[in-house]
Coordinates of N, CA and C in Angstrom, one line a residue:
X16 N 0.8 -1.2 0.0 CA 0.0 0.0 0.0 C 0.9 1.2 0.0
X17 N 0.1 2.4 -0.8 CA 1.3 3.8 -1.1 C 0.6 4.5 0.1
X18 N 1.6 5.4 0.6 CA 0.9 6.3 1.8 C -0.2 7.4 0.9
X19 N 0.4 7.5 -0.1 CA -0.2 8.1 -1.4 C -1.8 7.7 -1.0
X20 N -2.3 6.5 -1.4 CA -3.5 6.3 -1.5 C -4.1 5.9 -0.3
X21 N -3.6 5.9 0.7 CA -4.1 5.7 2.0 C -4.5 7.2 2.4
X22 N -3.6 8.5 2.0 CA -4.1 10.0 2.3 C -5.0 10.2 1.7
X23 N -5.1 9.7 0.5 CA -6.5 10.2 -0.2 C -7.7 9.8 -0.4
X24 N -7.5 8.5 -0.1 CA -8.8 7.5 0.8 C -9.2 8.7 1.9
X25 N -8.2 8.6 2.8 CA -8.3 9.5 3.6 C -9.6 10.8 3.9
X26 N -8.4 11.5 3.1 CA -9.0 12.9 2.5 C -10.4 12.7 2.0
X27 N -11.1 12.1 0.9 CA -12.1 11.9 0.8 C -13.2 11.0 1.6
X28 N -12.4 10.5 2.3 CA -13.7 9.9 3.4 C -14.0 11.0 4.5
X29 N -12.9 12.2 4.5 CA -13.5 13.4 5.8 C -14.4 14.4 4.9
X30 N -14.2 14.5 3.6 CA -14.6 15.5 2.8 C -16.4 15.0 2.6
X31 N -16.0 13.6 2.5 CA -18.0 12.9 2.0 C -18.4 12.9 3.5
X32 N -18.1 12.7 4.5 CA -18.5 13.0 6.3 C -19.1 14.2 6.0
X33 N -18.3 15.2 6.0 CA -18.3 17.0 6.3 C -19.6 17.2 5.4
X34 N -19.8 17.1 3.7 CA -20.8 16.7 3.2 C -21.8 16.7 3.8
X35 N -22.2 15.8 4.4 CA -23.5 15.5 4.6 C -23.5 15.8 6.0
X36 N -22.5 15.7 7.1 CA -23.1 16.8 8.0 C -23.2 18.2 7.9
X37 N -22.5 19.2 7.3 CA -23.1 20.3 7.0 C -23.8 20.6 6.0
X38 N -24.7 19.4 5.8 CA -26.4 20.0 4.6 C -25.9 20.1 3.8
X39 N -24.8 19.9 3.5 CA -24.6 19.8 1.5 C -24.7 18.5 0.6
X40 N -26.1 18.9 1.2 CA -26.3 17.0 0.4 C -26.2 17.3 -1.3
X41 N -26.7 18.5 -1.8 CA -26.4 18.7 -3.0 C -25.1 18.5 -3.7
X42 N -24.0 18.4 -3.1 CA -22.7 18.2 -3.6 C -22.4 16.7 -3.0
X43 N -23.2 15.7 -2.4 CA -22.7 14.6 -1.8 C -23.2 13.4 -3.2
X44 N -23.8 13.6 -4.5 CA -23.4 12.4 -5.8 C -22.0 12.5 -6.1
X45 N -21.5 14.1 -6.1 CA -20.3 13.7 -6.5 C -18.9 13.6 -6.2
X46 N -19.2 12.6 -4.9 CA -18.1 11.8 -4.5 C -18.0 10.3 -5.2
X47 N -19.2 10.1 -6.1 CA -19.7 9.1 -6.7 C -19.0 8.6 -7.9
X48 N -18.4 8.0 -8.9 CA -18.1 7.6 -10.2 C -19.8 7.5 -10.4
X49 N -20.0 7.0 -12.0 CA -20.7 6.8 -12.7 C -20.4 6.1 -13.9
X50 N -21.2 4.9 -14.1 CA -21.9 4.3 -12.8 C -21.3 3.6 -11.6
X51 N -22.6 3.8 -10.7 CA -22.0 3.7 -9.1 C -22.8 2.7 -8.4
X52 N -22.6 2.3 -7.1 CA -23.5 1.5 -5.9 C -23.4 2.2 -5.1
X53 N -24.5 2.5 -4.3 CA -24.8 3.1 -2.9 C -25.6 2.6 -2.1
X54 N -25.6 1.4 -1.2 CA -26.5 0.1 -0.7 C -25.9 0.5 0.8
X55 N -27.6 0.7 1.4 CA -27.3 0.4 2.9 C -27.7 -0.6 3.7
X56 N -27.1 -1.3 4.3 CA -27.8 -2.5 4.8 C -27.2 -3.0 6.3
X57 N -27.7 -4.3 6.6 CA -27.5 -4.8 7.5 C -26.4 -5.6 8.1
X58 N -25.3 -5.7 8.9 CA -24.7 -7.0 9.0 C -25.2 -7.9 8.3
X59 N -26.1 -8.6 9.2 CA -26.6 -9.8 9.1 C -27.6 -10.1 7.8
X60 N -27.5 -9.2 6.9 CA -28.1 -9.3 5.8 C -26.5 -9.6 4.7
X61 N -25.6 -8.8 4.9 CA -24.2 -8.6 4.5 C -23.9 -10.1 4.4
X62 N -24.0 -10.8 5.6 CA -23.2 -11.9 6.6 C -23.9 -13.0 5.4
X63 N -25.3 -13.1 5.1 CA -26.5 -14.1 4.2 C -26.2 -13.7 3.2
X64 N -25.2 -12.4 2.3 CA -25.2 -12.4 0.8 C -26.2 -12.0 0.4
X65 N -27.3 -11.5 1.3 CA -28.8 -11.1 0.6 C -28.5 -10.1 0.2
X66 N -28.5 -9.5 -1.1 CA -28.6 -8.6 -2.2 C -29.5 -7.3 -1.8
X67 N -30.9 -7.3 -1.5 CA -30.9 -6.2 -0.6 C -30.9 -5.3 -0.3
X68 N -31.0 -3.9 -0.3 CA -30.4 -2.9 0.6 C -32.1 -2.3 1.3
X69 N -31.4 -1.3 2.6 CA -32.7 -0.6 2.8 C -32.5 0.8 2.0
X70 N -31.3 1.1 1.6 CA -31.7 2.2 0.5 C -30.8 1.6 -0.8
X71 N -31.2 1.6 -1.8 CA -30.1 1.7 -2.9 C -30.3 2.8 -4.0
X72 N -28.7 2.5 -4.8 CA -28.7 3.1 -5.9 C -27.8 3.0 -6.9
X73 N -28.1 3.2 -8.2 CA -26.6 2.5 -8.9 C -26.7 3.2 -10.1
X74 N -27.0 4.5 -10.0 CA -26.1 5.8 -10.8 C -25.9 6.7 -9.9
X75 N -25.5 7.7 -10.5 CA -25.2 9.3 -10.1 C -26.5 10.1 -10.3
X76 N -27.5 9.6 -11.3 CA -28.9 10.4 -11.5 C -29.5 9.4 -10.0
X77 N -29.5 8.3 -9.5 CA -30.1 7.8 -8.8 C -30.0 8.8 -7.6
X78 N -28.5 9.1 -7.3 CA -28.2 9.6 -5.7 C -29.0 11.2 -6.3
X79 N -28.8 12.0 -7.1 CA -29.2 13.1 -6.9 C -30.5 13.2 -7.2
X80 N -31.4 12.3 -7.7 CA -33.0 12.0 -7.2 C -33.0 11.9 -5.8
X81 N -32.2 11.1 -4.9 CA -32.5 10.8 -3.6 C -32.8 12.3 -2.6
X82 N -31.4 12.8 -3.3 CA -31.4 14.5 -2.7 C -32.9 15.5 -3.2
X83 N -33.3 15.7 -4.2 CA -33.7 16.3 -4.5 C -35.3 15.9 -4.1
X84 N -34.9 14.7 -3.7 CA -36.6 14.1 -2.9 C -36.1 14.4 -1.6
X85 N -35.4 14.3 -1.3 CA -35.2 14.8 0.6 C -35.6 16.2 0.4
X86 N -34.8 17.1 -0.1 CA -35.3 18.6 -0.5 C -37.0 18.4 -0.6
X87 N -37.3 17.9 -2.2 CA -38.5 18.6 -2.3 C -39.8 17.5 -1.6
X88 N -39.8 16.3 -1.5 CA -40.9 15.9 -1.4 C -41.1 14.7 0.0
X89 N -40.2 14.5 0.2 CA -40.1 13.8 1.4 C -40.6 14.6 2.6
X90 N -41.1 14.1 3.6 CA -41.5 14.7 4.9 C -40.9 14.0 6.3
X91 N -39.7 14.8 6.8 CA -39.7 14.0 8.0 C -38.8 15.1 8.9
X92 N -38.7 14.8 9.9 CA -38.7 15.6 11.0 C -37.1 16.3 10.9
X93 N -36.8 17.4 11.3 CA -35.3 18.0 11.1 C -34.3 17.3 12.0
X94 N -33.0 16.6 11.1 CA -31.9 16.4 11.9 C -30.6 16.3 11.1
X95 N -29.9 16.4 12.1 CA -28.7 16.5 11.6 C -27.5 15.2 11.9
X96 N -26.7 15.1 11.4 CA -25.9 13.7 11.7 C -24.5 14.7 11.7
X97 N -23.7 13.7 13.1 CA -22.4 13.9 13.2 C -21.9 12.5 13.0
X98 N -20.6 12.3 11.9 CA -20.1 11.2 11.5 C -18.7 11.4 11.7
X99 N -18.6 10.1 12.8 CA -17.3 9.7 13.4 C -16.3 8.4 12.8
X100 N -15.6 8.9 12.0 CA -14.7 7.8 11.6 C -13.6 7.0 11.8
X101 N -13.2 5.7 11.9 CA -12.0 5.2 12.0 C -11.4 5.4 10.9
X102 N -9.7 5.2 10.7 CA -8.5 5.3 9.7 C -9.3 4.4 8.8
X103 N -9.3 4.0 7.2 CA -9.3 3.5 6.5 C -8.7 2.6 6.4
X104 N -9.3 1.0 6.3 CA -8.3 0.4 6.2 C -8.0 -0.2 4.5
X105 N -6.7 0.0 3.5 CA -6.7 0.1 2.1 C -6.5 -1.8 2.5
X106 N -7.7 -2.6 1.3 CA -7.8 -4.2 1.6 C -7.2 -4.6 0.2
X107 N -7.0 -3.8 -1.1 CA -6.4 -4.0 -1.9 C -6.2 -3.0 -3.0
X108 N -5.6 -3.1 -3.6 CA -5.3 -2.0 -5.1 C -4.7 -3.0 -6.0
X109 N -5.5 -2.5 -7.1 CA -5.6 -3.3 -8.1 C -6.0 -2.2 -9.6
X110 N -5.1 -2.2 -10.7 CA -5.3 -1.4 -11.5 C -5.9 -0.2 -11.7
X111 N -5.7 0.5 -10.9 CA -6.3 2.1 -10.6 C -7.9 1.9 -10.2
X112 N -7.5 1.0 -8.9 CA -9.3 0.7 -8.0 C -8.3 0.3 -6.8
X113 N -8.9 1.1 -5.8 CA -8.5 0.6 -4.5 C -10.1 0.0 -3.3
X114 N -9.7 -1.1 -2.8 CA -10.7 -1.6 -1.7 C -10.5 -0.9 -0.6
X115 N -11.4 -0.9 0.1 CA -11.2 -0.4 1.6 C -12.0 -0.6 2.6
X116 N -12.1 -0.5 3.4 CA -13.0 -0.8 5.2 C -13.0 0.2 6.0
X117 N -14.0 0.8 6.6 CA -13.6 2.6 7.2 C -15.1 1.8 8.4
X118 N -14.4 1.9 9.6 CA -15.2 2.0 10.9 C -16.0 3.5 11.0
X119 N -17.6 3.6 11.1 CA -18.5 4.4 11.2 C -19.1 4.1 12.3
X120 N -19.4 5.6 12.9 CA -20.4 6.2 14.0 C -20.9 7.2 13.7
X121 N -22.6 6.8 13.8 CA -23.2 8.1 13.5 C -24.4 8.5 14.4
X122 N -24.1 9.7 14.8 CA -25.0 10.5 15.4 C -25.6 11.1 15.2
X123 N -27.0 11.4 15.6 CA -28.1 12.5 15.2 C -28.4 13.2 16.5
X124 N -28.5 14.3 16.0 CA -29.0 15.4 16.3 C -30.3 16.2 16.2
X125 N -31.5 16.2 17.0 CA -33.0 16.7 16.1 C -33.0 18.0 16.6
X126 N -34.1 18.6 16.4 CA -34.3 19.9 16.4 C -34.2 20.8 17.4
X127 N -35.2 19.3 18.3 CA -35.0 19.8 20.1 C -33.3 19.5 20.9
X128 N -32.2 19.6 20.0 CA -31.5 18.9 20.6 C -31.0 17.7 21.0
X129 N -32.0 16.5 21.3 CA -31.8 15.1 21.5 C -30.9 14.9 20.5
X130 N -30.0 13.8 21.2 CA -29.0 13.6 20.6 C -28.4 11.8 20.8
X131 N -28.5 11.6 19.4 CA -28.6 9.8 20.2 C -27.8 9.3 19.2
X132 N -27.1 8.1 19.3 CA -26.1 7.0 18.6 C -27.5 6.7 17.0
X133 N -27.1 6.9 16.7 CA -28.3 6.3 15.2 C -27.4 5.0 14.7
X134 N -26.5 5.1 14.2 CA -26.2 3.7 13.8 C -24.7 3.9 13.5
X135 N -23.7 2.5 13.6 CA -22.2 2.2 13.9 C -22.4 1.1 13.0
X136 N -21.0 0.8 11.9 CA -21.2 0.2 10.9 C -19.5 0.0 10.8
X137 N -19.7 -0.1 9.1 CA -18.2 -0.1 8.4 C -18.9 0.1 6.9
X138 N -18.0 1.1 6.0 CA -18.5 1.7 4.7 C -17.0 0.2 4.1
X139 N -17.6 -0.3 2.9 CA -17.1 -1.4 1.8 C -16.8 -0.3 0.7
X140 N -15.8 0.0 0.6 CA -15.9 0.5 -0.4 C -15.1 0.2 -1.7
X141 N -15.4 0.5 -2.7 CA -14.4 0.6 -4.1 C -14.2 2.2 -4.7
X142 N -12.7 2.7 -4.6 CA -12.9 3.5 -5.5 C -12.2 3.5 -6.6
X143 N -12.7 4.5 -8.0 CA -11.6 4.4 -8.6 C -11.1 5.4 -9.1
X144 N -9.6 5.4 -8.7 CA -8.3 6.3 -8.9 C -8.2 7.1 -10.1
X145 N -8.5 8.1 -10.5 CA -8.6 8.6 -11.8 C -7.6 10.0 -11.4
X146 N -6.9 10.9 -12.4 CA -6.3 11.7 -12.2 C -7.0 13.1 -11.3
X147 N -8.1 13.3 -11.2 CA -9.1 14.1 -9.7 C -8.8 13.3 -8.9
X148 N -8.5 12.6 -8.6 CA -8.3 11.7 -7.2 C -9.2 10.9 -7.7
X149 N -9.6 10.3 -6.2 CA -10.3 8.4 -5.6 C -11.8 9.4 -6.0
X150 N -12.7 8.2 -6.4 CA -14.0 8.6 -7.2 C -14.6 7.2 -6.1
X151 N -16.1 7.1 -5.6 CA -16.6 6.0 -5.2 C -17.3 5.2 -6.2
X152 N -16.9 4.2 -6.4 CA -17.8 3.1 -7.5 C -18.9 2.3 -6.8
X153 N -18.5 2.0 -5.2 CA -19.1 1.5 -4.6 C -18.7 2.0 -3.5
X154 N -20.0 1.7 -2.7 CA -20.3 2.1 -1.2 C -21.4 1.0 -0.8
X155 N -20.7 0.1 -0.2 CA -22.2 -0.4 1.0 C -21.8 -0.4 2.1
X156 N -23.1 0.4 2.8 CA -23.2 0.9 4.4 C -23.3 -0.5 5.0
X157 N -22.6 -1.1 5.9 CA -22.7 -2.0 6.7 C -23.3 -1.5 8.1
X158 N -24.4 -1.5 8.5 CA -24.8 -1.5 9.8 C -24.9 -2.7 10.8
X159 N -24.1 -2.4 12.2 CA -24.1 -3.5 13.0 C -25.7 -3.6 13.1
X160 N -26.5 -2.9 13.6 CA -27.4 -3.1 14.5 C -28.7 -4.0 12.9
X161 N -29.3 -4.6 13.3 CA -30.2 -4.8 12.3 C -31.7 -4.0 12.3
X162 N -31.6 -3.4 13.7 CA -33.0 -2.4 13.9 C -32.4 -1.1 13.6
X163 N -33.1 -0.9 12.3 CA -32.8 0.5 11.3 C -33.8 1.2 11.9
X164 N -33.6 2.9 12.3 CA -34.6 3.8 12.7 C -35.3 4.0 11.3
X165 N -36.9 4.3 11.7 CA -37.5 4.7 10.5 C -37.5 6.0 10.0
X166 N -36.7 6.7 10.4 CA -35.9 8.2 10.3 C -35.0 8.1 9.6
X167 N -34.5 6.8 8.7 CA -33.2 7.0 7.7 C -33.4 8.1 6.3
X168 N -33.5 8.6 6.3 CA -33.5 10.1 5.2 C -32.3 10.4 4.6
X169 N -31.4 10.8 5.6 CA -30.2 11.2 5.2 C -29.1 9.9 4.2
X170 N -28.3 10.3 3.7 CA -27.2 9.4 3.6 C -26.1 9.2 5.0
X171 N -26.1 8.1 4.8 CA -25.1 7.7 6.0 C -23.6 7.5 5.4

């Protein structure tokens, strides 16, 4: 592994965090290649191979429909997410595509202030290395817990 692509794994996993916790979901497709996967799911859905997700998506028109329905048409109560990460772990590189494993905690935040653990995982990811940097081809959200709040809106 290059320190090279472990910084920039890096760097882009604090840049897509900061994203979506400060409400710029409008700029959060394009941390995305195209075409892309963006599957959130369960361990124990992961662990069975079940295909799956509780959200998916597999373009860059898919993720910025998602946004644009959180904006305009969706209805659900105001919150915010703080996203705590572990180092990246780089699981392979392979012709300008690197694997990876990144320990997640995420927190919300609602309107009234409550502030609770929402869900701890690990992001799968694949990106691929193009001269702008690491692009995501894939993303599946691995959540430990298998009781998903019915408040998932956001991207995790």
């Amino acid at each position: 592994m290059t320190q090279d692509i472990f910084h920039l794994i890096l760097r882009v996993q604090a840049d897509y965090v900061r994203c979506i916790d400060d409400d710029r979901l409008e700029s959060w497709p394009y941390y995305f290649d195209d075409p892309c996967t963006y599957k959130i799911t369960t361990a124990a859905n992961y662990r069975e191979g079940l295909e799956a997700g509780i959200v998916f998506a597999n373009s860059h028109g898919m993720l910025s429909d998602r946004v644009s329905s959180l904006r305009e048409a969706n209805i659900y109560e105001h919150h915010t997410y703080r996203h705590i990460l572990g180092a990246p772990s780089i699981l392979e590189e392979i012709d300008g595509a690197v694997r990876s494993e990144t320990p997640f905690l995420v927190v919300r935040i609602m309107r009234d202030g409550q502030t609770d653990i929402f869900a701890t995982g690990r992001y799968l990811d694949l990106y691929r290395v193009r001269e702008g940097g690491p692009k995501l081809a894939e993303r599946i959200v691995v959540c430990d817990s298998s009781r998903i709040n019915t408040l998932l809106a956001l991207p995790i």
